[in-house]
Coordinates of C-alpha atoms in Angstrom, one line a residue:
M35 CA -5.7 -33.7 -16.0
L36 CA -9.1 -32.6 -14.8
Q37 CA -11.0 -29.9 -16.6
M38 CA -13.8 -28.8 -14.4
S39 CA -16.3 -26.0 -14.8
N40 CA -15.9 -24.5 -11.3
S41 CA -13.9 -24.9 -8.1
S42 CA -16.5 -26.9 -6.3
S43 CA -16.3 -29.7 -8.9
I44 CA -12.5 -30.0 -8.8
I45 CA -11.7 -33.1 -6.9
E46 CA -7.9 -32.6 -6.7
F47 CA -5.1 -30.4 -7.8
V48 CA -1.8 -31.4 -9.5
L49 CA 1.3 -29.9 -7.9
L50 CA 4.5 -29.1 -9.7
V51 CA 7.2 -31.7 -9.1
F52 CA 10.9 -31.0 -8.9
T53 CA 11.8 -33.8 -11.2
D54 CA 10.3 -36.9 -12.9
T55 CA 13.5 -39.0 -12.4
R56 CA 12.9 -41.5 -9.6
E57 CA 16.4 -41.2 -8.1
L58 CA 16.2 -37.4 -8.0
Q59 CA 12.7 -37.7 -6.4
L60 CA 14.2 -39.7 -3.6
L61 CA 17.1 -37.2 -3.3
H62 CA 14.5 -34.4 -3.0
F63 CA 12.7 -36.4 -0.3
W64 CA 15.8 -36.9 1.8
L65 CA 16.9 -33.3 1.3
F66 CA 13.6 -32.0 2.4
L67 CA 13.5 -34.5 5.3
G68 CA 16.8 -33.2 6.5
I69 CA 15.6 -29.5 6.3
Y70 CA 12.4 -30.4 8.0
L71 CA 14.1 -32.3 10.9
A72 CA 16.5 -29.4 11.3
A73 CA 13.6 -26.9 11.5
L74 CA 11.8 -29.2 14.1
L75 CA 14.9 -29.6 16.2
G76 CA 16.0 -26.0 16.1
N77 CA 12.6 -24.4 16.7
G78 CA 11.7 -27.1 19.2
L79 CA 14.9 -26.4 21.2
I80 CA 14.1 -22.6 21.3
I81 CA 10.5 -23.2 22.4
T82 CA 11.6 -25.7 25.1
T83 CA 14.5 -23.6 26.3
I84 CA 12.4 -20.4 26.6
A85 CA 9.5 -22.2 28.2
C86 CA 11.7 -24.0 30.8
D87 CA 14.2 -21.2 31.7
H88 CA 12.5 -18.5 33.8
H89 CA 15.4 -16.1 33.0
L90 CA 14.1 -16.0 29.5
H91 CA 10.5 -15.1 30.4
T92 CA 10.9 -11.6 28.9
P93 CA 9.1 -9.8 26.1
M94 CA 12.0 -10.4 23.7
Y95 CA 12.1 -14.1 24.2
F96 CA 8.3 -14.5 24.4
L97 CA 8.2 -13.0 20.9
L98 CA 11.0 -15.3 19.8
L99 CA 9.0 -18.3 21.1
N100 CA 6.0 -17.1 19.0
L101 CA 8.3 -16.8 16.0
S102 CA 9.5 -20.4 16.4
L103 CA 5.9 -21.6 16.7
L104 CA 5.0 -19.8 13.5
D105 CA 8.1 -21.3 11.7
L106 CA 7.1 -24.8 12.8
G107 CA 3.6 -24.3 11.5
S108 CA 4.5 -22.8 8.2
I109 CA 7.2 -25.4 7.3
S110 CA 4.8 -28.2 8.4
T111 CA 2.2 -26.8 6.0
T112 CA 4.3 -27.2 2.9
I113 CA 7.2 -29.7 3.2
P114 CA 5.4 -32.9 4.4
K115 CA 3.0 -33.1 1.4
S116 CA 5.9 -32.4 -1.0
M117 CA 8.0 -35.1 0.6
S118 CA 5.0 -37.5 0.5
N119 CA 4.5 -36.8 -3.2
S120 CA 8.2 -37.4 -3.9
L121 CA 8.4 -40.6 -1.9
W122 CA 5.2 -42.2 -3.4
D123 CA 5.8 -40.7 -6.9
T124 CA 2.5 -38.8 -6.9
K125 CA 1.6 -35.2 -7.8
T126 CA -1.9 -34.7 -6.5
I127 CA -3.5 -32.9 -3.5
S128 CA -7.2 -32.9 -2.6
C129 CA -9.3 -29.8 -3.1
A130 CA -9.8 -29.5 0.7
G131 CA -6.0 -30.1 1.2
C132 CA -5.2 -27.4 -1.3
A133 CA -7.5 -24.9 0.4
A134 CA -6.1 -25.8 3.8
Q135 CA -2.5 -25.3 2.5
V136 CA -3.5 -21.9 1.1
F137 CA -5.1 -20.8 4.3
F138 CA -2.6 -22.0 6.8
F139 CA 0.5 -20.9 4.8
F140 CA -0.9 -17.4 4.3
F141 CA -2.1 -17.3 7.9
L142 CA 1.2 -18.3 9.4
M143 CA 3.4 -16.3 7.0
S144 CA 1.3 -13.1 7.4
A145 CA 1.3 -13.6 11.2
E146 CA 5.1 -14.0 11.1
Y147 CA 5.6 -10.8 9.2
F148 CA 3.4 -8.9 11.6
L149 CA 5.3 -10.5 14.5
L150 CA 8.6 -9.5 13.0
T151 CA 7.2 -5.9 12.9
V152 CA 6.4 -6.2 16.6
M153 CA 9.9 -7.5 17.3
S154 CA 11.4 -4.5 15.6
Y155 CA 9.4 -2.3 18.0
D156 CA 10.7 -4.4 20.9
R157 CA 14.3 -3.8 19.7
Y158 CA 13.6 -0.1 19.2
I159 CA 12.2 0.4 22.8
A160 CA 15.0 -1.8 24.3
I161 CA 17.8 0.3 22.7
C162 CA 16.3 3.8 22.2
K163 CA 14.2 4.0 25.3
P164 CA 15.6 1.4 27.8
L165 CA 14.4 3.3 30.9
H166 CA 10.8 3.1 29.7
Y167 CA 11.0 -0.6 28.5
G168 CA 9.0 -2.0 31.4
T169 CA 6.1 0.5 31.0
L170 CA 5.9 0.6 27.2
L171 CA 6.4 -3.1 26.6
G172 CA 5.3 -5.0 29.7
S173 CA 4.1 -8.6 29.8
R174 CA 0.5 -7.7 29.1
A175 CA 1.3 -5.3 26.2
C176 CA 3.6 -8.0 24.7
V177 CA 0.9 -10.6 24.9
H178 CA -1.6 -8.3 23.3
M179 CA 0.7 -7.4 20.4
A180 CA 1.6 -11.1 19.8
A181 CA -2.1 -11.9 19.8
A182 CA -2.8 -9.1 17.4
A183 CA -0.1 -10.5 15.0
W184 CA -1.7 -14.0 15.1
G185 CA -5.2 -12.5 14.8
S186 CA -4.3 -10.2 11.9
G187 CA -2.7 -13.1 10.1
F188 CA -5.8 -15.3 10.6
L189 CA -8.2 -12.7 9.3
T190 CA -6.0 -11.8 6.3
A191 CA -5.7 -15.5 5.4
L192 CA -9.4 -16.1 5.9
L193 CA -10.3 -13.2 3.6
H194 CA -8.0 -14.2 0.8
T195 CA -8.7 -17.9 0.9
A196 CA -12.5 -17.4 0.9
N197 CA -12.1 -14.9 -1.9
T198 CA -9.9 -17.2 -4.0
F199 CA -11.9 -20.4 -3.7
S200 CA -15.2 -18.7 -4.3
L201 CA -14.0 -18.1 -7.9
P202 CA -14.9 -20.6 -10.7
L203 CA -11.7 -22.5 -11.6
C204 CA -11.8 -23.9 -15.1
Q205 CA -8.3 -23.4 -16.4
G206 CA -7.3 -26.9 -15.5
N207 CA -6.1 -28.0 -12.1
A208 CA -2.4 -27.9 -12.4
V209 CA -0.7 -25.6 -9.8
D210 CA 2.7 -24.3 -10.9
Q211 CA 4.2 -24.6 -7.5
F212 CA 5.2 -27.5 -5.1
F213 CA 2.5 -26.4 -2.7
C214 CA -0.9 -24.6 -3.1
E215 CA -0.2 -20.9 -3.1
L216 CA -2.6 -18.0 -3.8
P217 CA -1.1 -16.5 -7.0
Q218 CA -0.9 -19.9 -8.7
V219 CA -4.5 -20.9 -7.7
L220 CA -5.8 -17.5 -9.0
E221 CA -4.3 -18.3 -12.4
L222 CA -6.7 -21.2 -12.7
S223 CA -9.8 -19.0 -12.7
C224 CA -11.8 -18.7 -15.9
S225 CA -13.7 -15.6 -14.7
D226 CA -12.5 -12.0 -14.9
T227 CA -10.3 -12.0 -11.9
E228 CA -8.5 -8.8 -12.6
L229 CA -10.4 -6.8 -10.0
R230 CA -9.9 -9.5 -7.3
E231 CA -6.2 -9.8 -8.2
V232 CA -5.7 -6.1 -8.0
G233 CA -7.6 -6.1 -4.6
F234 CA -5.4 -9.0 -3.4
L235 CA -2.2 -7.1 -4.4
V236 CA -3.4 -3.8 -3.0
V237 CA -4.3 -5.3 0.4
S238 CA -1.2 -7.5 0.6
A239 CA 1.2 -4.8 -0.6
S240 CA -0.3 -2.2 1.7
L241 CA 0.2 -4.5 4.7
A242 CA 3.7 -5.6 3.6
F243 CA 5.0 -2.2 2.9
G244 CA 3.4 -0.7 5.9
C245 CA 5.2 -3.2 8.1
F246 CA 8.4 -2.9 6.1
F247 CA 8.3 0.9 6.5
F248 CA 7.8 0.6 10.3
I249 CA 10.7 -1.8 10.5
V250 CA 13.0 0.5 8.5
V251 CA 12.1 3.5 10.6
S252 CA 12.7 1.5 13.8
Y253 CA 16.1 0.5 12.7
V254 CA 17.1 3.9 11.4
Q255 CA 16.4 5.2 15.0
I256 CA 18.2 2.2 16.5
F257 CA 21.4 2.8 14.4
R258 CA 21.3 6.5 15.2
V259 CA 21.4 5.7 18.9
V260 CA 24.0 2.9 18.5
L261 CA 26.4 5.0 16.5
G262 CA 26.3 7.6 19.3
V263 CA 27.4 5.0 21.9
P264 CA 31.1 5.4 22.6
S265 CA 31.5 2.0 24.2
E266 CA 32.5 -0.9 22.0
Q267 CA 30.7 -3.3 24.4
G268 CA 27.5 -1.3 23.9
W269 CA 27.9 -1.6 20.1
R270 CA 28.4 -5.3 20.4
K271 CA 25.4 -5.8 22.6
A272 CA 23.2 -3.7 20.4
F273 CA 24.2 -5.4 17.2
S274 CA 23.9 -8.9 18.8
M275 CA 20.3 -8.0 19.6
C276 CA 19.4 -6.5 16.2
L277 CA 21.4 -8.3 13.5
P278 CA 19.6 -11.6 13.8
H279 CA 16.2 -10.0 13.5
L280 CA 17.4 -7.7 10.6
T281 CA 18.8 -10.7 8.8
V282 CA 15.5 -12.7 9.1
V283 CA 13.4 -9.7 8.0
S284 CA 15.6 -9.0 5.0
V285 CA 15.6 -12.6 3.7
F286 CA 11.8 -12.9 4.3
S287 CA 10.9 -9.6 2.8
I288 CA 13.1 -9.6 -0.3
T289 CA 12.1 -13.2 -1.4
A290 CA 8.3 -12.7 -0.6
I291 CA 8.1 -9.4 -2.4
F292 CA 9.8 -10.9 -5.4
V293 CA 7.3 -13.8 -5.5
Y294 CA 4.2 -11.7 -5.2
L295 CA 5.2 -8.5 -7.0
K296 CA 7.5 -9.6 -9.8
P297 CA 6.6 -8.5 -13.3
P298 CA 4.9 -11.0 -15.6
S299 CA 7.8 -10.7 -18.1
I300 CA 10.1 -12.7 -15.8
A301 CA 7.5 -15.2 -14.7
S302 CA 8.8 -18.8 -14.7
P303 CA 7.6 -21.9 -12.8
S304 CA 11.2 -23.0 -12.0
L305 CA 12.1 -19.5 -10.8
D306 CA 8.9 -19.3 -8.7
V307 CA 9.7 -22.6 -7.1
L308 CA 13.3 -21.6 -6.3
V309 CA 12.3 -18.3 -4.7
S310 CA 9.4 -19.9 -2.8
V311 CA 11.9 -22.4 -1.3
L312 CA 14.0 -19.4 -0.2
Y313 CA 11.1 -17.8 1.7
A314 CA 8.9 -20.7 2.6
V315 CA 11.4 -23.4 3.5
V316 CA 14.8 -21.9 4.3
P317 CA 13.9 -19.2 6.9
P318 CA 12.0 -21.6 9.3
S319 CA 15.1 -23.9 9.4
L320 CA 17.7 -21.1 9.6
N321 CA 16.0 -18.7 12.1
P322 CA 16.9 -20.8 15.2
L323 CA 20.5 -20.9 14.0
I324 CA 20.6 -17.1 13.3
Y325 CA 19.2 -16.2 16.7
S326 CA 21.3 -18.7 18.7
M327 CA 24.6 -17.9 16.9
R328 CA 24.3 -14.1 17.4
N329 CA 22.9 -14.2 20.9
Q330 CA 24.7 -15.8 23.8
V331 CA 21.7 -15.5 26.2
P332 CA 19.6 -18.4 24.8
K333 CA 22.6 -20.4 23.7
D334 CA 23.8 -21.1 27.2
P335 CA 20.5 -22.4 28.6
M336 CA 20.1 -24.4 25.3
K337 CA 23.4 -26.2 26.0
K338 CA 22.4 -27.0 29.5
L339 CA 19.1 -28.3 28.3
I340 CA 20.8 -30.6 25.7
Q341 CA 23.3 -31.8 28.3
S342 CA 20.7 -32.6 30.8
A343 CA 18.6 -34.5 28.2
I344 CA 21.7 -36.5 27.1
F345 CA 23.3 -37.3 30.5
Q346 CA 20.4 -37.5 32.8

């Protein structure tokens, strides 16, 4: 294991492996390959369906298309390297590769959380103020909000990545995670990082709880309106629009908050890996299934697209 005086002299980092048994390493490779292919297929289908069907060129499905793009990017940042290490029985990642993983993962996951916040606003306007939907959330406003989500994620990731890799890292080069993640890289610093860690937590927590508060307020208003609708069909339509988004937000928020804000007393590499899989690997592969199962609108064009691809 390398013991270097600062981050610039570290050539590579050592990632945490799930197992040292060769058979289980191959099992991990095939399991992650199946998850990765499912994520590629599901998100690819959603992107292609929305892009090809003009009936789905609405703000709601434009935001869903952006969510699928972010899911594809985030899962492609973490899984392929982990699969490669399991297949070739290695543990290392280059310093540049580690920095790239930290940046792109934080960028894409932050942008996804901002986008989920925008999507909650879209649901709020669609259900609580349907007559003003076209004026409050037109095509231009929708594009601007999606661009703001991407841009905010990019700037947040750039700030934290530059801040982290400017620190001297001399506590070894072993990252207690199956991919390079900010908290684990910060633990390798030999300088007094308490102020930077507090700053990282304050900025991240403020953004996360600000978005979470906005989402909660939006859904409180939504459910107040829905509960006042006498029609069972209206209830069904409203819940089919909201439950997929609420499910995705809940899984994403609970697991991410646990990873970043859990007390040190329950810190454990194996627990960190398990929870990281839940928020970094599972949502990108399940999101297409959640949205397509609860919403008939994209499901029908998707079936037609698959049938035309198979029987053409």
